[in-house]
């Protein structure tokens, strides 16, 4: 599956800034960071559920927001970019 | 078309913070803000090109990043959310 994961983590507290780093670190294990709080993730359903479970145990449900969009198979390569944004190569081997 | 527009605007300068507000304002005319720098946009191709043209004339190409993903037709309603994230209703009338 081609997934776009976007998040807003409330960073007004040191605890929030720690959560932000943790969420980013978790996502880095599953895909490519394409913007500060946007990841392109290649995963199967079990892998995605495992990631979401770990994120769920990391965030503050009252303060943070996670969105997980399913893209079409060409979603990463047909993205339109302006400014510094670039197409991001993915390592297909990530789909175990 | 169902579009997800995500952006990183460099806000280390007053000028950058002004660009951020401008980009958000432009996007608000085309869709729904679902996270700080993420918009769900319902648009036809001419409408999207007009928005991107206006964004292009707003951003600093050396400092800012815009990504425009095409979602499947059920992309807004099948988004998975954690924490404060919610499904966002769209006014279908936006597609002229």
PDB file of C-alpha atoms in Angstrom:
ATOM      1  CA  UNK A   1       0.000   0.000   0.000  1.00  0.00           C
ATOM      2  CA  UNK A   2       1.082   3.583  -0.723  1.00  0.00           C
ATOM      3  CA  UNK A   3       0.340   5.651   2.361  1.00  0.00           C
ATOM      4  CA  UNK A   4       0.654   9.321   3.173  1.00  0.00           C
ATOM      5  CA  UNK A   5       0.881   9.926   6.905  1.00  0.00           C
ATOM      6  CA  UNK A   6       0.554  13.518   8.137  1.00  0.00           C
ATOM      7  CA  UNK A   7       0.634  14.701  11.724  1.00  0.00           C
ATOM      8  CA  UNK A   8       0.249  17.705  13.971  1.00  0.00           C
ATOM      9  CA  UNK A   9       1.793  17.217  17.389  1.00  0.00           C
ATOM     10  CA  UNK A  10       1.307  19.937  19.980  1.00  0.00           C
ATOM     11  CA  UNK A  11       4.838  21.190  20.719  1.00  0.00           C
ATOM     12  CA  UNK A  12       4.004  23.894  23.250  1.00  0.00           C
ATOM     13  CA  UNK A  13       5.444  21.701  26.014  1.00  0.00           C
ATOM     14  CA  UNK A  14       8.760  19.794  26.372  1.00  0.00           C
ATOM     15  CA  UNK A  15       6.637  16.631  26.571  1.00  0.00           C
ATOM     16  CA  UNK A  16       5.005  17.557  23.250  1.00  0.00           C
ATOM     17  CA  UNK A  17       8.383  18.135  21.594  1.00  0.00           C
ATOM     18  CA  UNK A  18       9.463  14.670  22.854  1.00  0.00           C
ATOM     19  CA  UNK A  19       6.294  13.139  21.352  1.00  0.00           C
ATOM     20  CA  UNK A  20       7.029  14.874  18.034  1.00  0.00           C
ATOM     21  CA  UNK A  21      10.523  13.356  17.880  1.00  0.00           C
ATOM     22  CA  UNK A  22       9.118   9.948  18.794  1.00  0.00           C
ATOM     23  CA  UNK A  23       6.420  10.028  16.117  1.00  0.00           C
ATOM     24  CA  UNK A  24       8.967  11.097  13.482  1.00  0.00           C
ATOM     25  CA  UNK A  25      11.362   8.346  14.581  1.00  0.00           C
ATOM     26  CA  UNK A  26       8.621   5.719  14.389  1.00  0.00           C
ATOM     27  CA  UNK A  27       7.641   6.842  10.886  1.00  0.00           C
ATOM     28  CA  UNK A  28      11.274   6.873   9.717  1.00  0.00           C
ATOM     29  CA  UNK A  29      11.302   3.134  10.273  1.00  0.00           C
ATOM     30  CA  UNK A  30       8.463   2.703   7.781  1.00  0.00           C
ATOM     31  CA  UNK A  31       9.017   5.254   5.037  1.00  0.00           C
ATOM     32  CA  UNK A  32      10.414   8.534   3.741  1.00  0.00           C
ATOM     33  CA  UNK A  33      10.006  11.942   5.349  1.00  0.00           C
ATOM     34  CA  UNK A  34       8.996  14.347   2.598  1.00  0.00           C
ATOM     35  CA  UNK A  35       8.109  17.368   4.703  1.00  0.00           C
ATOM     36  CA  UNK A  36       8.409  18.234   8.385  1.00  0.00           C
ATOM     37  CA  UNK A  37       5.277  16.323   9.337  1.00  0.00           C
ATOM     38  CA  UNK A  38       4.539  14.324   6.225  1.00  0.00           C
ATOM     39  CA  UNK A  39       5.753  10.771   5.477  1.00  0.00           C
ATOM     40  CA  UNK A  40       5.369   8.626   2.404  1.00  0.00           C
ATOM     41  CA  UNK A  41       5.061   5.028   3.608  1.00  0.00           C
ATOM     42  CA  UNK A  42       5.123   1.784   1.647  1.00  0.00           C
ATOM     43  CA  UNK A  43       3.580  -0.880   3.821  1.00  0.00           C
ATOM     44  CA  UNK A  44       1.261  -3.851   3.943  1.00  0.00           C
ATOM     45  CA  UNK A  45      -1.758  -3.760   6.273  1.00  0.00           C
ATOM     46  CA  UNK A  46      -0.118  -5.611   9.201  1.00  0.00           C
ATOM     47  CA  UNK A  47       2.878  -3.276   9.047  1.00  0.00           C
ATOM     48  CA  UNK A  48       0.669  -0.210   8.984  1.00  0.00           C
ATOM     49  CA  UNK A  49      -1.413  -1.457  11.915  1.00  0.00           C
ATOM     50  CA  UNK A  50       1.769  -2.080  13.919  1.00  0.00           C
ATOM     51  CA  UNK A  51       2.984   1.468  13.167  1.00  0.00           C
ATOM     52  CA  UNK A  52      -0.375   3.005  14.091  1.00  0.00           C
ATOM     53  CA  UNK A  53      -0.462   0.992  17.322  1.00  0.00           C
ATOM     54  CA  UNK A  54       2.979   2.313  18.280  1.00  0.00           C
ATOM     55  CA  UNK A  55       1.988   5.875  17.334  1.00  0.00           C
ATOM     56  CA  UNK A  56      -1.218   5.547  19.335  1.00  0.00           C
ATOM     57  CA  UNK A  57       0.850   4.663  22.429  1.00  0.00           C
ATOM     58  CA  UNK A  58       3.098   7.674  21.796  1.00  0.00           C
ATOM     59  CA  UNK A  59       0.745  10.589  21.135  1.00  0.00           C
ATOM     60  CA  UNK A  60      -1.501  12.588  23.439  1.00  0.00           C
ATOM     61  CA  UNK A  61      -4.931  11.836  22.023  1.00  0.00           C
ATOM     62  CA  UNK A  62      -6.270  15.123  23.397  1.00  0.00           C
ATOM     63  CA  UNK A  63      -3.582  17.279  21.781  1.00  0.00           C
ATOM     64  CA  UNK A  64      -2.152  15.537  18.709  1.00  0.00           C
ATOM     65  CA  UNK A  65      -3.583  14.630  15.303  1.00  0.00           C
ATOM     66  CA  UNK A  66      -2.559  11.856  12.901  1.00  0.00           C
ATOM     67  CA  UNK A  67      -4.033  11.373   9.401  1.00  0.00           C
ATOM     68  CA  UNK A  68      -3.348   8.337   7.244  1.00  0.00           C
ATOM     69  CA  UNK A  69      -4.330   8.581   3.583  1.00  0.00           C
ATOM     70  CA  UNK A  70      -4.288   5.690   1.140  1.00  0.00           C
ATOM     71  CA  UNK A  71      -2.768   6.823  -2.179  1.00  0.00           C
ATOM     72  CA  UNK A  72      -3.163   5.113  -5.553  1.00  0.00           C
ATOM     73  CA  UNK A  73      -0.213   2.896  -6.608  1.00  0.00           C
ATOM     74  CA  UNK A  74       1.361   5.786  -8.545  1.00  0.00           C
ATOM     75  CA  UNK A  75       0.726   8.232  -5.692  1.00  0.00           C
ATOM     76  CA  UNK A  76       4.412   8.837  -4.851  1.00  0.00           C
ATOM     77  CA  UNK A  77       5.523   9.341  -8.443  1.00  0.00           C
ATOM     78  CA  UNK A  78       2.648  11.541  -9.624  1.00  0.00           C
ATOM     79  CA  UNK A  79       2.897  14.025  -6.740  1.00  0.00           C
ATOM     80  CA  UNK A  80       3.170  17.586  -8.007  1.00  0.00           C
ATOM     81  CA  UNK A  81       5.806  19.683  -6.286  1.00  0.00           C
ATOM     82  CA  UNK A  82       6.574  23.388  -5.994  1.00  0.00           C
ATOM     83  CA  UNK A  83       9.586  25.082  -4.439  1.00  0.00           C
ATOM     84  CA  UNK A  84      12.015  22.811  -2.579  1.00  0.00           C
ATOM     85  CA  UNK A  85       9.770  19.728  -2.755  1.00  0.00           C
ATOM     86  CA  UNK A  86      11.179  16.807  -4.735  1.00  0.00           C
ATOM     87  CA  UNK A  87       9.979  13.340  -5.719  1.00  0.00           C
ATOM     88  CA  UNK A  88      11.334  10.914  -3.135  1.00  0.00           C
ATOM     89  CA  UNK A  89      12.791   7.527  -4.119  1.00  0.00           C
ATOM     90  CA  UNK A  90      11.484   4.584  -2.138  1.00  0.00           C
ATOM     91  CA  UNK A  91      13.202   1.317  -1.363  1.00  0.00           C
ATOM     92  CA  UNK A  92      10.656  -1.276  -2.613  1.00  0.00           C
ATOM     93  CA  UNK A  93      12.274  -3.853  -0.355  1.00  0.00           C
ATOM     94  CA  UNK A  94      10.393  -2.164   2.517  1.00  0.00           C
ATOM     95  CA  UNK A  95       7.309  -4.220   1.576  1.00  0.00           C
ATOM     96  CA  UNK A  96       8.205  -7.478   3.420  1.00  0.00           C
TER      97      UNK A  96
ATOM     98  CA  UNK B   1     -10.420  15.548  -8.270  1.00  0.00           C
ATOM     99  CA  UNK B   2      -9.652  14.764  -4.633  1.00  0.00           C
ATOM    100  CA  UNK B   3      -6.389  16.476  -3.737  1.00  0.00           C
ATOM    101  CA  UNK B   4      -4.232  16.546  -0.641  1.00  0.00           C
ATOM    102  CA  UNK B   5      -2.030  19.616  -0.519  1.00  0.00           C
ATOM    103  CA  UNK B   6       0.734  19.717   2.103  1.00  0.00           C
ATOM    104  CA  UNK B   7       3.258  22.466   2.653  1.00  0.00           C
ATOM    105  CA  UNK B   8       6.317  23.495   4.617  1.00  0.00           C
ATOM    106  CA  UNK B   9       6.907  27.233   4.588  1.00  0.00           C
ATOM    107  CA  UNK B  10      10.068  28.540   6.233  1.00  0.00           C
ATOM    108  CA  UNK B  11       8.808  30.719   9.091  1.00  0.00           C
ATOM    109  CA  UNK B  12      12.143  31.820  10.547  1.00  0.00           C
ATOM    110  CA  UNK B  13      11.562  35.311   9.136  1.00  0.00           C
ATOM    111  CA  UNK B  14       8.617  37.732   9.309  1.00  0.00           C
ATOM    112  CA  UNK B  15       8.457  37.468   5.510  1.00  0.00           C
ATOM    113  CA  UNK B  16       8.180  33.670   5.823  1.00  0.00           C
ATOM    114  CA  UNK B  17       5.385  33.946   8.386  1.00  0.00           C
ATOM    115  CA  UNK B  18       3.554  36.276   5.956  1.00  0.00           C
ATOM    116  CA  UNK B  19       3.998  33.708   3.148  1.00  0.00           C
ATOM    117  CA  UNK B  20       2.610  30.980   5.433  1.00  0.00           C
ATOM    118  CA  UNK B  21      -0.542  32.982   6.112  1.00  0.00           C
ATOM    119  CA  UNK B  22      -0.920  33.733   2.407  1.00  0.00           C
ATOM    120  CA  UNK B  23      -0.566  30.092   1.357  1.00  0.00           C
ATOM    121  CA  UNK B  24      -3.114  29.032   3.983  1.00  0.00           C
ATOM    122  CA  UNK B  25      -5.511  31.754   2.873  1.00  0.00           C
ATOM    123  CA  UNK B  26      -5.205  30.728  -0.767  1.00  0.00           C
ATOM    124  CA  UNK B  27      -5.895  27.083   0.089  1.00  0.00           C
ATOM    125  CA  UNK B  28      -8.892  27.996   2.263  1.00  0.00           C
ATOM    126  CA  UNK B  29     -10.569  29.266  -0.890  1.00  0.00           C
ATOM    127  CA  UNK B  30     -10.293  25.816  -2.457  1.00  0.00           C
ATOM    128  CA  UNK B  31     -10.839  23.290   0.322  1.00  0.00           C
ATOM    129  CA  UNK B  32     -10.726  22.264   3.967  1.00  0.00           C
ATOM    130  CA  UNK B  33      -7.792  22.670   6.345  1.00  0.00           C
ATOM    131  CA  UNK B  34      -7.391  19.352   8.147  1.00  0.00           C
ATOM    132  CA  UNK B  35      -4.078  20.006   9.880  1.00  0.00           C
ATOM    133  CA  UNK B  36      -1.814  23.021  10.261  1.00  0.00           C
ATOM    134  CA  UNK B  37      -0.226  22.581   6.845  1.00  0.00           C
ATOM    135  CA  UNK B  38      -2.499  20.033   5.208  1.00  0.00           C
ATOM    136  CA  UNK B  39      -5.558  20.796   3.044  1.00  0.00           C
ATOM    137  CA  UNK B  40      -8.104  18.511   1.457  1.00  0.00           C
ATOM    138  CA  UNK B  41      -9.132  20.117  -1.841  1.00  0.00           C
ATOM    139  CA  UNK B  42     -11.945  19.207  -4.210  1.00  0.00           C
ATOM    140  CA  UNK B  43     -11.136  20.771  -7.562  1.00  0.00           C
ATOM    141  CA  UNK B  44     -11.096  20.281 -11.294  1.00  0.00           C
ATOM    142  CA  UNK B  45      -7.799  20.595 -13.189  1.00  0.00           C
ATOM    143  CA  UNK B  46      -8.238  24.264 -14.208  1.00  0.00           C
ATOM    144  CA  UNK B  47      -9.074  25.215 -10.631  1.00  0.00           C
ATOM    145  CA  UNK B  48      -6.045  23.364  -9.284  1.00  0.00           C
ATOM    146  CA  UNK B  49      -3.738  24.959 -11.854  1.00  0.00           C
ATOM    147  CA  UNK B  50      -5.058  28.395 -10.899  1.00  0.00           C
ATOM    148  CA  UNK B  51      -4.393  27.670  -7.195  1.00  0.00           C
ATOM    149  CA  UNK B  52      -0.891  26.367  -7.892  1.00  0.00           C
ATOM    150  CA  UNK B  53      -0.119  29.407 -10.049  1.00  0.00           C
ATOM    151  CA  UNK B  54      -1.152  31.716  -7.206  1.00  0.00           C
ATOM    152  CA  UNK B  55       0.833  29.665  -4.649  1.00  0.00           C
ATOM    153  CA  UNK B  56       3.863  29.713  -6.951  1.00  0.00           C
ATOM    154  CA  UNK B  57       3.723  33.533  -6.977  1.00  0.00           C
ATOM    155  CA  UNK B  58       3.480  33.556  -3.166  1.00  0.00           C
ATOM    156  CA  UNK B  59       6.180  31.172  -1.971  1.00  0.00           C
ATOM    157  CA  UNK B  60       9.957  31.478  -1.851  1.00  0.00           C
ATOM    158  CA  UNK B  61      11.039  28.686  -4.141  1.00  0.00           C
ATOM    159  CA  UNK B  62      14.377  28.419  -2.358  1.00  0.00           C
ATOM    160  CA  UNK B  63      12.856  28.034   1.109  1.00  0.00           C
ATOM    161  CA  UNK B  64       9.345  26.602   0.872  1.00  0.00           C
ATOM    162  CA  UNK B  65       7.938  23.243  -0.195  1.00  0.00           C
ATOM    163  CA  UNK B  66       4.508  22.367  -1.613  1.00  0.00           C
ATOM    164  CA  UNK B  67       3.313  18.814  -2.344  1.00  0.00           C
ATOM    165  CA  UNK B  68       0.103  18.027  -4.186  1.00  0.00           C
ATOM    166  CA  UNK B  69      -1.133  14.432  -4.025  1.00  0.00           C
ATOM    167  CA  UNK B  70      -4.013  13.052  -6.064  1.00  0.00           C
ATOM    168  CA  UNK B  71      -6.225  10.858  -3.856  1.00  0.00           C
ATOM    169  CA  UNK B  72      -8.718   8.213  -5.017  1.00  0.00           C
ATOM    170  CA  UNK B  73     -12.380   9.365  -5.101  1.00  0.00           C
ATOM    171  CA  UNK B  74     -12.960   7.971  -1.589  1.00  0.00           C
ATOM    172  CA  UNK B  75      -9.704   9.491  -0.307  1.00  0.00           C
ATOM    173  CA  UNK B  76     -11.320  11.975   2.095  1.00  0.00           C
ATOM    174  CA  UNK B  77     -13.766   9.489   3.598  1.00  0.00           C
ATOM    175  CA  UNK B  78     -11.386   6.547   4.011  1.00  0.00           C
ATOM    176  CA  UNK B  79      -8.668   8.539   5.816  1.00  0.00           C
ATOM    177  CA  UNK B  80      -7.676   6.876   9.067  1.00  0.00           C
ATOM    178  CA  UNK B  81      -7.357   9.234  12.015  1.00  0.00           C
ATOM    179  CA  UNK B  82      -5.778   9.088  15.450  1.00  0.00           C
ATOM    180  CA  UNK B  83      -5.997  11.614  18.289  1.00  0.00           C
ATOM    181  CA  UNK B  84      -7.773  14.891  17.484  1.00  0.00           C
ATOM    182  CA  UNK B  85      -7.989  14.219  13.737  1.00  0.00           C
ATOM    183  CA  UNK B  86     -11.542  13.936  12.366  1.00  0.00           C
ATOM    184  CA  UNK B  87     -13.104  13.219   8.976  1.00  0.00           C
ATOM    185  CA  UNK B  88     -13.830  16.565   7.378  1.00  0.00           C
ATOM    186  CA  UNK B  89     -17.093  17.219   5.504  1.00  0.00           C
ATOM    187  CA  UNK B  90     -16.697  18.797   2.083  1.00  0.00           C
ATOM    188  CA  UNK B  91     -19.120  21.032   0.247  1.00  0.00           C
ATOM    189  CA  UNK B  92     -19.482  19.179  -3.099  1.00  0.00           C
ATOM    190  CA  UNK B  93     -20.649  22.439  -4.667  1.00  0.00           C
ATOM    191  CA  UNK B  94     -16.971  23.446  -4.716  1.00  0.00           C
ATOM    192  CA  UNK B  95     -16.552  21.457  -7.969  1.00  0.00           C
ATOM    193  CA  UNK B  96     -17.975  24.038 -10.460  1.00  0.00           C
TER     194      UNK B  96
END
